[in-house]
Amino acid sequence: MKLFRSSLLCSSLFAGYVIAGSRIWQPPIDDNAALQKRYFHVNPDANIRGYEATVWPDKTIRVCYRDRATKDKFHLDLMAAHQIWVRAGLGEDFRIEAASDADCADQEKLKDCLLVSTGDSLATTPGFPTEDSFRRKSGNRGPEMSLSDDQTIGMLSKVPNYAHELGHSIGLYHEHQNPNFWATGDQIKYAEGGTVFGPSNNNNWRCQNLKDYTSAVIGLVVQNPRGQQNVDRSDLCKDWAYAKSAGFSAGEYLPMPASLGFSQPGKTGGDVDWKSIMIYPSGAGAIDGSGDPEDPRMPILLDHKGKRIPMNRSPSQLDIHAVRGMYGVKDSKGRQLLNKARNFPKIYDLSKGTSGCL
């Protein structure tokens, strides 16, 4: 659930598991409206050059594991995570299958497979990198996924955490990092005038509760001994790119550049998909101390009414519609993606092309 610091990214699945056939992947035309509501998603048209990521060919994620131990550790739970999407209505035409041992051993063919590794956190490459993507050109790498079975992170349950990561691999970004939802009056970079998130919106952005806040600030003091650390400290909680460059987890919450995805006009609490599996629960990445038996972590981000965002352990119907739309719509209309912007290589390098989870 974040835009990860790890160079390995996270999100989908498993060897030898194939789901077969229904018509759910031929969505009706009115699914386009639902697709527009889902703000961040990869470009669904692989035929348009110049974009960073697209959908998986033939709706099929082909998987390789870093080693046998990784497969033994995660395979069954990843299958269970995929079933969470299927039960929510994804449809059985979406396939997850093992790549052959020969393909996994071939460095060229491996770049078209999802490489799953064991990590100490969660991280995923969103979607399927295009041939002219910065990721392939700069690092000559394909999609990757780093998984952890730590059940004190994310939704406090490993299988739902993996389902969230699967959402990234399918092509979805974080719901809460939509810049349309963030208030501009708080001087938060990339914010686009929303009334949902930010200090001025019921003080619902509580960056200081992040586990690594203190260490991030101390790191800046060490790096800036001449008294400039106060300015930098403020930027840590206001600037996605700055937080990412500092390796600070606020980069998994703060709004990303609008040019990264496709925008919809909504800026209010009613426009947020609060049931999305792609939105962080309020405690993700936080220190303990809330006193809540369900989630002992302090809140980082609250909803527009000042209430905690719940742990959504299953995709919402808007999540499902968004995926159907991405894999069924041939035309992509929306803002230019980040990799077409002049400063794309600099910004993209900060996130290593990943989406992750706290």
mmCIF file of C-alpha atoms in Angstrom:
data_model
loop_
_atom_site.group_PDB
_atom_site.id
_atom_site.type_symbol
_atom_site.label_atom_id
_atom_site.label_comp_id
_atom_site.label_asym_id
_atom_site.label_seq_id
_atom_site.Cartn_x
_atom_site.Cartn_y
_atom_site.Cartn_z
ATOM 1 C CA MET A 1 0.000 0.000 0.000
ATOM 2 C CA LYS A 2 2.419 2.665 -0.722
ATOM 3 C CA LEU A 3 4.561 3.977 -3.465
ATOM 4 C CA PHE A 4 7.472 1.998 -2.255
ATOM 5 C CA ARG A 5 10.912 2.718 -1.240
ATOM 6 C CA SER A 6 11.979 -0.753 -2.241
ATOM 7 C CA SER A 7 13.428 -1.311 -5.659
ATOM 8 C CA LEU A 8 11.282 -4.402 -5.890
ATOM 9 C CA LEU A 9 7.640 -3.769 -6.359
ATOM 10 C CA CYS A 10 4.729 -5.564 -5.395
ATOM 11 C CA SER A 11 1.618 -6.916 -6.595
ATOM 12 C CA SER A 12 0.504 -10.134 -7.979
ATOM 13 C CA LEU A 13 0.716 -13.574 -8.271
ATOM 14 C CA PHE A 14 1.231 -17.070 -8.342
ATOM 15 C CA ALA A 15 2.364 -20.022 -10.244
ATOM 16 C CA GLY A 16 0.111 -22.579 -11.775
ATOM 17 C CA TYR A 17 -3.125 -20.896 -10.936
ATOM 18 C CA VAL A 18 -5.514 -20.156 -13.754
ATOM 19 C CA ILE A 19 -9.074 -18.979 -13.519
ATOM 20 C CA ALA A 20 -11.292 -19.680 -16.487
ATOM 21 C CA GLY A 21 -14.022 -17.986 -18.406
ATOM 22 C CA SER A 22 -16.932 -15.617 -18.051
ATOM 23 C CA ARG A 23 -18.269 -12.590 -19.915
ATOM 24 C CA ILE A 24 -17.558 -10.224 -17.060
ATOM 25 C CA TRP A 25 -14.514 -8.871 -18.873
ATOM 26 C CA GLN A 26 -16.690 -7.464 -21.639
ATOM 27 C CA PRO A 27 -18.054 -4.505 -19.682
ATOM 28 C CA PRO A 28 -20.978 -2.438 -20.915
ATOM 29 C CA ILE A 29 -20.227 1.038 -22.224
ATOM 30 C CA ASP A 30 -21.496 2.706 -19.079
ATOM 31 C CA ASP A 31 -18.554 1.198 -17.189
ATOM 32 C CA ASN A 32 -16.604 4.144 -18.622
ATOM 33 C CA ALA A 33 -18.223 6.389 -16.043
ATOM 34 C CA ALA A 34 -16.965 4.188 -13.235
ATOM 35 C CA LEU A 35 -13.520 4.130 -14.787
ATOM 36 C CA GLN A 36 -13.429 7.924 -14.734
ATOM 37 C CA LYS A 37 -14.293 7.941 -11.037
ATOM 38 C CA ARG A 38 -11.297 5.760 -10.279
ATOM 39 C CA TYR A 39 -8.628 8.402 -10.525
ATOM 40 C CA PHE A 40 -5.315 6.604 -10.647
ATOM 41 C CA HIS A 41 -4.911 3.749 -13.040
ATOM 42 C CA VAL A 42 -2.443 2.822 -15.745
ATOM 43 C CA ASN A 43 -2.995 3.586 -19.414
ATOM 44 C CA PRO A 44 -5.245 0.816 -20.756
ATOM 45 C CA ASP A 45 -4.156 1.186 -24.390
ATOM 46 C CA ALA A 46 -0.812 -0.517 -24.966
ATOM 47 C CA ASN A 47 -0.799 0.662 -28.595
ATOM 48 C CA ILE A 48 -0.216 4.280 -27.596
ATOM 49 C CA ARG A 49 3.503 4.837 -27.186
ATOM 50 C CA GLY A 50 5.117 7.042 -24.579
ATOM 51 C CA TYR A 51 3.292 5.774 -21.519
ATOM 52 C CA GLU A 52 4.940 4.161 -18.519
ATOM 53 C CA ALA A 53 2.590 1.261 -17.875
ATOM 54 C CA THR A 54 -0.392 -0.488 -19.348
ATOM 55 C CA VAL A 55 -2.583 -3.509 -18.608
ATOM 56 C CA TRP A 56 -1.353 -7.086 -18.701
ATOM 57 C CA PRO A 57 -1.609 -8.791 -22.112
ATOM 58 C CA ASP A 58 -4.597 -11.128 -22.419
ATOM 59 C CA LYS A 59 -5.639 -10.269 -18.840
ATOM 60 C CA THR A 60 -2.973 -12.711 -17.685
ATOM 61 C CA ILE A 61 -0.300 -12.174 -15.050
ATOM 62 C CA ARG A 62 2.570 -14.595 -15.527
ATOM 63 C CA VAL A 63 4.573 -15.174 -12.368
ATOM 64 C CA CYS A 64 8.118 -16.128 -11.487
ATOM 65 C CA TYR A 65 9.420 -16.477 -7.939
ATOM 66 C CA ARG A 66 12.846 -15.317 -6.868
ATOM 67 C CA ASP A 67 13.549 -18.766 -5.440
ATOM 68 C CA ARG A 68 11.820 -21.886 -4.165
ATOM 69 C CA ALA A 69 11.625 -20.562 -0.607
ATOM 70 C CA THR A 70 9.710 -17.507 -1.821
ATOM 71 C CA LYS A 71 7.244 -19.665 -3.727
ATOM 72 C CA ASP A 72 6.719 -21.952 -0.740
ATOM 73 C CA LYS A 73 6.151 -18.964 1.539
ATOM 74 C CA PHE A 74 3.699 -16.943 -0.551
ATOM 75 C CA HIS A 75 2.093 -19.085 -3.236
ATOM 76 C CA LEU A 76 -1.026 -20.269 -1.399
ATOM 77 C CA ASP A 77 -1.692 -16.911 0.245
ATOM 78 C CA LEU A 78 -1.378 -15.141 -3.095
ATOM 79 C CA MET A 79 -3.928 -17.516 -4.572
ATOM 80 C CA ALA A 80 -6.217 -16.662 -1.665
ATOM 81 C CA ALA A 81 -5.662 -12.947 -2.336
ATOM 82 C CA HIS A 82 -6.727 -13.403 -5.936
ATOM 83 C CA GLN A 83 -9.851 -15.196 -4.780
ATOM 84 C CA ILE A 84 -10.763 -12.099 -2.764
ATOM 85 C CA TRP A 85 -10.961 -10.208 -6.062
ATOM 86 C CA VAL A 86 -12.860 -13.019 -7.770
ATOM 87 C CA ARG A 87 -15.449 -13.193 -4.976
ATOM 88 C CA ALA A 88 -15.883 -9.421 -5.155
ATOM 89 C CA GLY A 89 -16.896 -9.771 -8.809
ATOM 90 C CA LEU A 90 -13.671 -9.418 -10.780
ATOM 91 C CA GLY A 91 -14.569 -12.272 -13.076
ATOM 92 C CA GLU A 92 -12.926 -15.532 -13.955
ATOM 93 C CA ASP A 93 -11.371 -14.429 -17.230
ATOM 94 C CA PHE A 94 -8.587 -12.767 -15.301
ATOM 95 C CA ARG A 95 -5.787 -15.314 -15.262
ATOM 96 C CA ILE A 96 -2.809 -15.810 -13.011
ATOM 97 C CA GLU A 97 -0.458 -18.493 -14.147
ATOM 98 C CA ALA A 98 3.038 -19.730 -13.552
ATOM 99 C CA ALA A 99 5.609 -18.936 -16.161
ATOM 100 C CA SER A 100 7.655 -21.952 -17.169
ATOM 101 C CA ASP A 101 10.961 -22.612 -15.448
ATOM 102 C CA ALA A 102 12.636 -21.934 -18.780
ATOM 103 C CA ASP A 103 11.003 -18.500 -19.115
ATOM 104 C CA CYS A 104 11.864 -17.607 -15.527
ATOM 105 C CA ALA A 105 15.501 -18.517 -16.178
ATOM 106 C CA ASP A 106 15.615 -16.473 -19.396
ATOM 107 C CA GLN A 107 16.501 -12.860 -18.522
ATOM 108 C CA GLU A 108 14.652 -11.464 -21.535
ATOM 109 C CA LYS A 109 11.450 -13.450 -20.992
ATOM 110 C CA LEU A 110 11.598 -12.783 -17.252
ATOM 111 C CA LYS A 111 11.019 -9.091 -17.973
ATOM 112 C CA ASP A 112 7.505 -9.949 -19.170
ATOM 113 C CA CYS A 113 6.697 -11.843 -15.967
ATOM 114 C CA LEU A 114 5.965 -10.658 -12.441
ATOM 115 C CA LEU A 115 9.013 -11.433 -10.321
ATOM 116 C CA VAL A 116 7.974 -12.101 -6.714
ATOM 117 C CA SER A 117 10.558 -11.720 -3.949
ATOM 118 C CA THR A 118 10.603 -11.817 -0.150
ATOM 119 C CA GLY A 119 11.055 -8.433 1.523
ATOM 120 C CA ASP A 120 10.578 -6.663 4.828
ATOM 121 C CA SER A 121 7.735 -4.569 3.416
ATOM 122 C CA LEU A 122 5.241 -4.555 0.557
ATOM 123 C CA ALA A 123 5.938 -3.034 -2.849
ATOM 124 C CA THR A 124 4.547 -3.499 -6.370
ATOM 125 C CA THR A 125 5.088 -2.346 -9.909
ATOM 126 C CA PRO A 126 1.779 -0.857 -11.063
ATOM 127 C CA GLY A 127 0.526 -2.604 -14.169
ATOM 128 C CA PHE A 128 2.675 -3.962 -16.975
ATOM 129 C CA PRO A 129 5.630 -1.753 -17.983
ATOM 130 C CA THR A 130 5.522 -0.681 -21.610
ATOM 131 C CA GLU A 131 8.434 -1.278 -23.956
ATOM 132 C CA ASP A 132 9.431 2.386 -23.928
ATOM 133 C CA SER A 133 8.891 2.806 -20.182
ATOM 134 C CA PHE A 134 11.519 4.467 -18.034
ATOM 135 C CA ARG A 135 11.700 1.279 -15.991
ATOM 136 C CA ARG A 136 12.643 -0.923 -18.911
ATOM 137 C CA LYS A 137 14.948 1.630 -20.519
ATOM 138 C CA SER A 138 16.824 2.668 -17.381
ATOM 139 C CA GLY A 139 17.004 -0.587 -15.455
ATOM 140 C CA ASN A 140 16.127 -3.144 -18.114
ATOM 141 C CA ARG A 141 13.653 -4.681 -15.674
ATOM 142 C CA GLY A 142 10.140 -6.025 -15.801
ATOM 143 C CA PRO A 143 7.378 -5.864 -13.182
ATOM 144 C CA GLU A 144 8.332 -6.883 -9.652
ATOM 145 C CA MET A 145 6.725 -7.572 -6.336
ATOM 146 C CA SER A 146 8.151 -7.631 -2.833
ATOM 147 C CA LEU A 147 6.038 -9.315 -0.165
ATOM 148 C CA SER A 148 6.175 -9.582 3.602
ATOM 149 C CA ASP A 149 4.049 -11.750 5.881
ATOM 150 C CA ASP A 150 4.301 -9.173 8.686
ATOM 151 C CA GLN A 151 0.775 -8.841 10.073
ATOM 152 C CA THR A 152 1.435 -5.582 11.920
ATOM 153 C CA ILE A 153 1.353 -3.564 8.685
ATOM 154 C CA GLY A 154 -1.340 -2.454 6.261
ATOM 155 C CA MET A 155 -4.635 -4.136 7.064
ATOM 156 C CA LEU A 156 -3.072 -6.228 9.835
ATOM 157 C CA SER A 157 -3.720 -9.370 7.815
ATOM 158 C CA LYS A 158 -1.401 -10.776 5.190
ATOM 159 C CA VAL A 159 -3.893 -12.072 2.601
ATOM 160 C CA PRO A 160 -5.837 -8.770 2.364
ATOM 161 C CA ASN A 161 -2.480 -6.992 2.179
ATOM 162 C CA TYR A 162 -1.567 -9.142 -0.801
ATOM 163 C CA ALA A 163 -4.971 -8.409 -2.352
ATOM 164 C CA HIS A 164 -4.153 -4.706 -2.107
ATOM 165 C CA GLU A 165 -0.826 -5.345 -3.776
ATOM 166 C CA LEU A 166 -2.589 -7.321 -6.476
ATOM 167 C CA GLY A 167 -4.646 -4.198 -7.148
ATOM 168 C CA HIS A 168 -1.415 -2.374 -7.932
ATOM 169 C CA SER A 169 -0.200 -5.102 -10.251
ATOM 170 C CA ILE A 170 -3.527 -5.116 -12.072
ATOM 171 C CA GLY A 171 -3.035 -1.392 -12.656
ATOM 172 C CA LEU A 172 -4.597 0.643 -9.823
ATOM 173 C CA TYR A 173 -2.890 3.383 -7.807
ATOM 174 C CA HIS A 174 -3.799 4.576 -4.307
ATOM 175 C CA GLU A 175 -7.196 6.195 -3.897
ATOM 176 C CA HIS A 176 -5.987 8.624 -1.220
ATOM 177 C CA GLN A 177 -3.112 9.971 -3.349
ATOM 178 C CA ASN A 178 -5.499 11.568 -5.828
ATOM 179 C CA PRO A 179 -4.404 15.235 -5.838
ATOM 180 C CA ASN A 180 -7.992 16.370 -6.462
ATOM 181 C CA PHE A 181 -8.828 15.365 -2.897
ATOM 182 C CA TRP A 182 -6.107 17.465 -1.203
ATOM 183 C CA ALA A 183 -6.487 21.105 -0.132
ATOM 184 C CA THR A 184 -4.235 23.697 -1.777
ATOM 185 C CA GLY A 185 -4.379 26.110 1.163
ATOM 186 C CA ASP A 186 -2.092 23.838 3.164
ATOM 187 C CA GLN A 187 0.806 24.384 0.741
ATOM 188 C CA ILE A 188 0.856 20.667 -0.017
ATOM 189 C CA LYS A 189 2.581 20.187 -3.324
ATOM 190 C CA TYR A 190 0.533 18.654 -6.154
ATOM 191 C CA ALA A 191 -2.732 19.323 -4.251
ATOM 192 C CA GLU A 192 -5.520 20.522 -6.525
ATOM 193 C CA GLY A 193 -8.038 22.204 -4.266
ATOM 194 C CA GLY A 194 -9.936 19.339 -2.706
ATOM 195 C CA THR A 195 -11.952 19.460 0.498
ATOM 196 C CA VAL A 196 -11.103 15.973 1.726
ATOM 197 C CA PHE A 197 -7.502 15.712 2.946
ATOM 198 C CA GLY A 198 -5.000 18.098 4.524
ATOM 199 C CA PRO A 199 -4.439 19.987 7.799
ATOM 200 C CA SER A 200 -7.166 22.502 6.915
ATOM 201 C CA ASN A 201 -9.671 19.667 6.448
ATOM 202 C CA ASN A 202 -10.398 18.825 10.091
ATOM 203 C CA ASN A 203 -6.659 18.420 10.677
ATOM 204 C CA ASN A 204 -7.018 14.964 9.163
ATOM 205 C CA TRP A 205 -3.439 14.673 7.854
ATOM 206 C CA ARG A 206 -1.297 13.729 10.875
ATOM 207 C CA CYS A 207 2.110 13.137 9.433
ATOM 208 C CA GLN A 208 3.848 13.225 12.818
ATOM 209 C CA ASN A 209 2.208 9.893 13.732
ATOM 210 C CA LEU A 210 4.165 8.003 11.080
ATOM 211 C CA LYS A 211 6.584 5.475 12.552
ATOM 212 C CA ASP A 212 9.556 6.920 10.736
ATOM 213 C CA TYR A 213 8.742 10.609 11.316
ATOM 214 C CA THR A 214 11.282 11.091 14.102
ATOM 215 C CA SER A 215 14.046 9.271 12.270
ATOM 216 C CA ALA A 216 13.314 11.252 9.101
ATOM 217 C CA VAL A 217 13.560 14.550 10.981
ATOM 218 C CA ILE A 218 16.759 13.487 12.752
ATOM 219 C CA GLY A 219 18.221 12.552 9.398
ATOM 220 C CA LEU A 220 17.509 16.037 8.092
ATOM 221 C CA VAL A 221 19.087 17.677 11.134
ATOM 222 C CA VAL A 222 22.245 15.675 10.530
ATOM 223 C CA GLN A 223 22.256 16.602 6.850
ATOM 224 C CA ASN A 224 21.488 20.289 7.486
ATOM 225 C CA PRO A 225 23.544 21.408 10.499
ATOM 226 C CA ARG A 226 23.185 25.130 9.719
ATOM 227 C CA GLY A 227 19.588 25.504 10.783
ATOM 228 C CA GLN A 228 17.776 24.749 7.535
ATOM 229 C CA GLN A 229 16.187 21.600 8.894
ATOM 230 C CA ASN A 230 12.934 23.347 9.846
ATOM 231 C CA VAL A 231 12.140 24.176 6.236
ATOM 232 C CA ASP A 232 13.022 20.674 5.166
ATOM 233 C CA ARG A 233 10.991 19.180 7.990
ATOM 234 C CA SER A 234 7.910 20.969 6.748
ATOM 235 C CA ASP A 235 8.534 19.756 3.218
ATOM 236 C CA LEU A 236 8.693 16.168 4.443
ATOM 237 C CA CYS A 237 4.978 16.298 5.173
ATOM 238 C CA LYS A 238 3.948 18.460 2.210
ATOM 239 C CA ASP A 239 5.871 17.302 -0.837
ATOM 240 C CA TRP A 240 5.473 13.788 -2.238
ATOM 241 C CA ALA A 241 8.673 13.992 -4.289
ATOM 242 C CA TYR A 242 10.692 15.358 -1.372
ATOM 243 C CA ALA A 243 9.384 12.674 0.988
ATOM 244 C CA LYS A 244 10.182 9.982 -1.556
ATOM 245 C CA SER A 245 13.714 11.267 -2.050
ATOM 246 C CA ALA A 246 14.215 11.226 1.731
ATOM 247 C CA GLY A 247 12.913 7.662 1.991
ATOM 248 C CA PHE A 248 10.120 8.907 4.275
ATOM 249 C CA SER A 249 6.827 7.035 4.314
ATOM 250 C CA ALA A 250 4.736 10.205 3.926
ATOM 251 C CA GLY A 251 5.437 9.608 0.255
ATOM 252 C CA GLU A 252 2.918 6.771 0.424
ATOM 253 C CA TYR A 253 0.174 9.179 1.579
ATOM 254 C CA LEU A 254 0.781 12.565 -0.029
ATOM 255 C CA PRO A 255 -0.821 13.469 -3.369
ATOM 256 C CA MET A 256 1.113 12.513 -6.466
ATOM 257 C CA PRO A 257 1.379 14.672 -9.597
ATOM 258 C CA ALA A 258 -1.926 14.841 -11.458
ATOM 259 C CA SER A 259 -0.148 13.943 -14.679
ATOM 260 C CA LEU A 260 0.527 10.455 -13.345
ATOM 261 C CA GLY A 261 -3.000 9.210 -13.894
ATOM 262 C CA PHE A 262 -6.389 10.052 -15.354
ATOM 263 C CA SER A 263 -8.393 12.670 -13.506
ATOM 264 C CA GLN A 264 -12.022 13.014 -12.562
ATOM 265 C CA PRO A 265 -13.466 16.351 -11.438
ATOM 266 C CA GLY A 266 -14.684 15.427 -7.953
ATOM 267 C CA LYS A 267 -12.982 17.095 -4.999
ATOM 268 C CA THR A 268 -15.297 16.312 -2.077
ATOM 269 C CA GLY A 269 -15.726 13.515 0.415
ATOM 270 C CA GLY A 270 -18.563 12.139 -1.663
ATOM 271 C CA ASP A 271 -16.190 11.597 -4.562
ATOM 272 C CA VAL A 272 -13.822 9.345 -2.613
ATOM 273 C CA ASP A 273 -14.309 5.598 -2.762
ATOM 274 C CA TRP A 274 -14.109 5.008 0.986
ATOM 275 C CA LYS A 275 -14.693 1.282 0.476
ATOM 276 C CA SER A 276 -11.775 0.842 -1.915
ATOM 277 C CA ILE A 277 -9.152 -1.750 -1.094
ATOM 278 C CA MET A 278 -6.723 0.798 -2.563
ATOM 279 C CA ILE A 279 -7.218 3.390 0.196
ATOM 280 C CA TYR A 280 -5.078 3.158 3.328
ATOM 281 C CA PRO A 281 -6.730 2.485 6.662
ATOM 282 C CA SER A 282 -6.030 5.394 8.989
ATOM 283 C CA GLY A 283 -3.395 3.530 10.988
ATOM 284 C CA ALA A 284 -1.214 2.261 8.140
ATOM 285 C CA GLY A 285 2.417 3.061 8.929
ATOM 286 C CA ALA A 286 1.640 4.663 12.291
ATOM 287 C CA ILE A 287 2.994 4.399 15.809
ATOM 288 C CA ASP A 288 0.843 2.570 18.348
ATOM 289 C CA GLY A 289 -1.254 4.340 20.952
ATOM 290 C CA SER A 290 -4.818 4.700 19.686
ATOM 291 C CA GLY A 291 -6.337 2.399 22.299
ATOM 292 C CA ASP A 292 -8.562 0.905 19.594
ATOM 293 C CA PRO A 293 -8.648 -2.893 20.033
ATOM 294 C CA GLU A 294 -9.227 -3.412 16.306
ATOM 295 C CA ASP A 295 -6.368 -1.156 15.244
ATOM 296 C CA PRO A 296 -4.000 0.048 17.991
ATOM 297 C CA ARG A 297 -2.171 2.390 15.637
ATOM 298 C CA MET A 298 -2.562 6.149 15.808
ATOM 299 C CA PRO A 299 -4.348 7.752 12.844
ATOM 300 C CA ILE A 300 -2.329 9.189 9.979
ATOM 301 C CA LEU A 301 -5.136 10.130 7.610
ATOM 302 C CA LEU A 302 -8.800 10.558 8.589
ATOM 303 C CA ASP A 303 -11.835 10.994 6.392
ATOM 304 C CA HIS A 304 -13.411 14.384 5.647
ATOM 305 C CA LYS A 305 -15.569 14.101 8.768
ATOM 306 C CA GLY A 306 -12.628 13.361 11.039
ATOM 307 C CA LYS A 307 -13.406 9.661 11.366
ATOM 308 C CA ARG A 308 -11.015 6.779 10.911
ATOM 309 C CA ILE A 309 -10.773 5.172 7.488
ATOM 310 C CA PRO A 310 -11.513 1.456 7.978
ATOM 311 C CA MET A 311 -9.468 -1.519 6.890
ATOM 312 C CA ASN A 312 -11.098 -2.497 3.591
ATOM 313 C CA ARG A 313 -10.066 -6.106 3.138
ATOM 314 C CA SER A 314 -11.962 -6.673 -0.087
ATOM 315 C CA PRO A 315 -12.265 -4.644 -3.315
ATOM 316 C CA SER A 316 -15.192 -2.272 -3.635
ATOM 317 C CA GLN A 317 -17.559 -2.344 -6.576
ATOM 318 C CA LEU A 318 -15.814 0.746 -7.930
ATOM 319 C CA ASP A 319 -12.509 -1.124 -7.747
ATOM 320 C CA ILE A 320 -14.073 -3.932 -9.754
ATOM 321 C CA HIS A 321 -15.607 -1.550 -12.301
ATOM 322 C CA ALA A 322 -12.282 0.250 -12.675
ATOM 323 C CA VAL A 323 -10.468 -2.970 -13.496
ATOM 324 C CA ARG A 324 -13.191 -4.046 -15.911
ATOM 325 C CA GLY A 325 -12.962 -0.691 -17.605
ATOM 326 C CA MET A 326 -9.186 -0.757 -17.882
ATOM 327 C CA TYR A 327 -9.164 -4.177 -19.445
ATOM 328 C CA GLY A 328 -12.177 -3.577 -21.678
ATOM 329 C CA VAL A 329 -11.818 0.025 -22.914
ATOM 330 C CA LYS A 330 -9.614 0.526 -25.967
ATOM 331 C CA ASP A 331 -9.545 4.294 -25.942
ATOM 332 C CA SER A 332 -7.832 6.134 -23.096
ATOM 333 C CA LYS A 333 -8.779 9.739 -22.509
ATOM 334 C CA GLY A 334 -7.398 11.865 -19.730
ATOM 335 C CA ARG A 335 -4.419 13.921 -18.745
ATOM 336 C CA GLN A 336 -1.012 13.179 -20.129
ATOM 337 C CA LEU A 337 0.826 10.679 -17.988
ATOM 338 C CA LEU A 338 3.874 11.536 -15.942
ATOM 339 C CA ASN A 339 6.380 10.007 -18.313
ATOM 340 C CA LYS A 340 5.367 12.517 -20.987
ATOM 341 C CA ALA A 341 6.246 15.400 -18.707
ATOM 342 C CA ARG A 342 9.618 17.068 -19.048
ATOM 343 C CA ASN A 343 10.702 16.171 -15.505
ATOM 344 C CA PHE A 344 9.422 12.585 -15.616
ATOM 345 C CA PRO A 345 12.785 10.770 -15.279
ATOM 346 C CA LYS A 346 13.630 12.754 -12.134
ATOM 347 C CA ILE A 347 10.256 12.220 -10.460
ATOM 348 C CA TYR A 348 9.874 8.625 -11.613
ATOM 349 C CA ASP A 349 13.275 7.694 -10.206
ATOM 350 C CA LEU A 350 12.147 8.775 -6.737
ATOM 351 C CA SER A 351 9.543 6.033 -6.596
ATOM 352 C CA LYS A 352 11.514 3.458 -8.573
ATOM 353 C CA GLY A 353 8.312 2.972 -10.527
ATOM 354 C CA THR A 354 6.550 1.234 -7.702
ATOM 355 C CA SER A 355 3.475 1.416 -5.590
ATOM 356 C CA GLY A 356 3.662 0.081 -2.096
ATOM 357 C CA CYS A 357 2.124 -0.420 1.292
ATOM 358 C CA LEU A 358 2.745 0.617 4.886
#
